[in-house]
Amino acid sequence: MLKEFQQAVLQGIPSELPAVKEYDKTLNHAPKRKDILSENEKKLAIKNALRYFDKKHHNVLAKEFKQELEDYGRIYMYRFRPNYKITARKISDFPHKSTQAAAIMLMLSNNLDYAIAQHPHELITYGGNGSVFQNWAQYLLTMKYLATMTDEQTLVMYSGHPMGIFPSHKDAPRVIVTNGMVVPNYSKPDDWEKFNALGVSQYGQMTAGSFMYIGPQGIVHGTTITVLNAGRKISKNGEDLTGKLFVTSGLGGMSGAQPKAGNIAGVISVTAEINESAAKKRHEQGWVDVLIYDVNELVSQVKQAKQDMKTLSFAYVGNIVDVWEAFEQENLFVDLGSDQTSLHNPWAGGYYPVGLSFEESNYMMANNPAKFKEYVHKSLIRQTNAINKHTAKGTYFFDYGNAFLLEASRAGADIMHEDGIRFKYNSYVQDIMGPMCFDYGFGPFRWVCTSSKPEDLLLTDQIACDVLEEIMKTSPKEIQQQMADNIQWIKGAQENKLVVGSQARILYADAEGRTKIAEAFNKAVADGRLHAPVVLGRDHHDVSGTDSPYRETSNIYDGSSFTADMAIQNVIGDSFRGATWVSIHNGGGVGWGEVINGGFGMVLDGSDDADRRLKAMLFWDVNNGISRRAWARNDGAMFALKREMKRTPNLQVTFPNLADDSLIDGLF
Ligand SMILES: NC(=O)c1ccc[n+]([C@@H]2O[C@H](COP(=O)([O-])OP(=O)(O)OC[C@H]3O[C@@H](n4cnc5c(N)ncnc54)[C@H](O)[C@@H]3O)[C@@H](O)[C@H]2O)c1
């Protein structure tokens, strides 16, 4: 079995055509994409796809690819899907000459594992359109390159397409990934539809096209922190979330973490999900407690849970608009509210309008996109009206970075603040993540044990916990809550059974925490306590990696939130300071054209080189963003930067002088 797998990887694109594969109806598939190409462009798309194959196969494949384009709006090359199971097997199973490249194979395999990926056969990990590759030929070729490359080469990837392996050197990244990079004027949603259908660009989301997705655990942690801190925001007398109600939507890739996070935070949660199979998947995984199909039944069970003050998570299989409206009619008080439909992708399966079934929507978005758009607009107006009624009674509603406020405003919903500039509600980054975490350098640091052994993960948990407890002894009061939340998280991580796929862990840490944890891991690999290298990484949703005016940088108020210098500087800086792979993406979370985000992966193999690299790179990877946030006059960041400059004598950052508002106001 292992030998067959290794041979198949080394073969790359097979020279003889494999048998046609049946379309597996038991799996979750991407919806049919919009028919956007002209006839000439369709010809071009087919010609583009055929570039991967020997001419002798063109006759057969040209017809097949034309059919795929007609049936699905994209050419996925289903026939070339490998027969072996794609999963994060242990690193030594991947054929390789470079350990770093083998670790990358493990990571990208995890992104395509059936237990992880949202639409595995379309090579989509999460978010409806977050692609690892555009087609199966790219997957096969990339695996072959990774299996055969050395530490003196770098693989260059253009939006899923492996351009090739080029000579470089051992300190250079093994892989450089760009996803969806376009000339700025060509970054409208339909541009993505077109370029992706042509096979020349892809939407890599954040951790999909950068091989850093670790299943919903990554997001459970962020969501737990968000719900806990939202709870602190609404807490009147220091009480916790017991007996309080959180209403939201989405049980997809990231949103599926909400009920689990709700349980950890101790709240009663209701998550609406229109796609029955997505809801069932989370229920089977044990991430949500109760599945309910009838809205009246939901009302009565939620009332009961409130009465019993019982922490419980409900999945409502249906439309979120129906929940908001029913709870309003029934006068059911909602303490916390949000939304995690994929509104970054409103016209192609990210948002399902009320009044249409799941199937009716899927049909209409492909066959009558203009009418579908009208439905979405009407639905967003209804949803906003219902939410407004709840917030008038005291519900705290926050945008969850899914472009809900933005799309509701574009739909003409009553969502603007009376000043006509801001929205009525803040985003979770403006209120919670930005000022409480990012400005202090705390962000979603993560690691994966490439031995794929649970006992290695357990040891890394202990090491990380020890490091954080040591740091906390001398931490200033400003970051004590963050440290305490993360120590509590890591202590409960095993018990909460968060691993799906690779042996991965996430926690929020600042530059000092990340570096000290990484150093300790590298030592444990060196002395054999850990059985194989550890991969470090992070979500792009972090302090420095992402410029996104409606999300990560929404709490930047000096006018620079629409610039992307920070994200670009970050990826360049990471790449020459020792990252094993780097990536930079257009679009992720909030949508194509709305964000530039980047990330890294770093392999800790126990060597002195790894020790040198981790210190150089992690320092920059956090302090770049802190410096920018401090320059934007953010209090927490100015505090964190002053501390860092004291700790690090050869760091000198331009510090802002703060003008008095009264002086400026007096000028006008
Ligand atoms: N969890 C986080 O920390 C986080 C952070 C930032 C942004 N986001 C954003 O949240 C959104 C969701 O991410 P995801 O990965 O879960 O996407 P996803 O597409 O996998 O899941 C969204 C789910 O919402 C469901 N849905 C759509 N319209 C609905 C409706 N009207 N009623 C009920 N269900 C509906 C879909 O069927 C789908 O399963 C994205 O826009 C993402 O960028 C999440």
Short mmCIF file of C-alpha atoms in Angstrom, two decimals, residues 6 9-10 91-103 105 143-153 165 174:
data_model
loop_
_atom_site.label_atom_id
_atom_site.label_comp_id
_atom_site.label_asym_id
_atom_site.label_seq_id
_atom_site.Cartn_x
_atom_site.Cartn_y
_atom_site.Cartn_z
CA GLN A 6 4.91 6.47 -3.08
CA VAL A 9 3.36 10.35 -6.05
CA LEU A 10 6.64 9.95 -7.93
CA ILE A 91 6.28 12.51 7.30
CA SER A 92 8.48 9.52 6.52
CA ASP A 93 5.72 8.01 4.34
CA PHE A 94 6.02 10.80 1.79
CA PRO A 95 8.72 10.05 -0.75
CA HIS A 96 11.27 12.86 -0.49
CA LYS A 97 14.81 14.14 -0.77
CA SER A 98 14.10 17.22 1.36
CA THR A 99 12.51 16.88 4.82
CA GLN A 100 11.15 20.39 4.43
CA ALA A 101 9.41 19.43 1.19
CA ALA A 102 8.00 16.29 2.81
CA ALA A 103 6.51 18.41 5.59
CA MET A 105 3.36 17.45 1.31
CA MET A 143 3.47 16.36 -5.30
CA LYS A 144 6.02 15.05 -7.79
CA TYR A 145 8.08 18.23 -7.62
CA LEU A 146 8.02 18.18 -3.82
CA ALA A 147 9.01 14.52 -3.74
CA THR A 148 12.02 15.04 -5.98
CA MET A 149 13.31 18.50 -5.03
CA THR A 150 16.28 19.16 -2.74
CA ASP A 151 17.11 21.82 -0.16
CA GLU A 152 18.95 23.70 -2.89
CA GLN A 153 15.77 24.34 -4.88
CA ILE A 165 11.57 24.04 -9.22
CA ARG A 174 11.30 25.67 -0.35
#
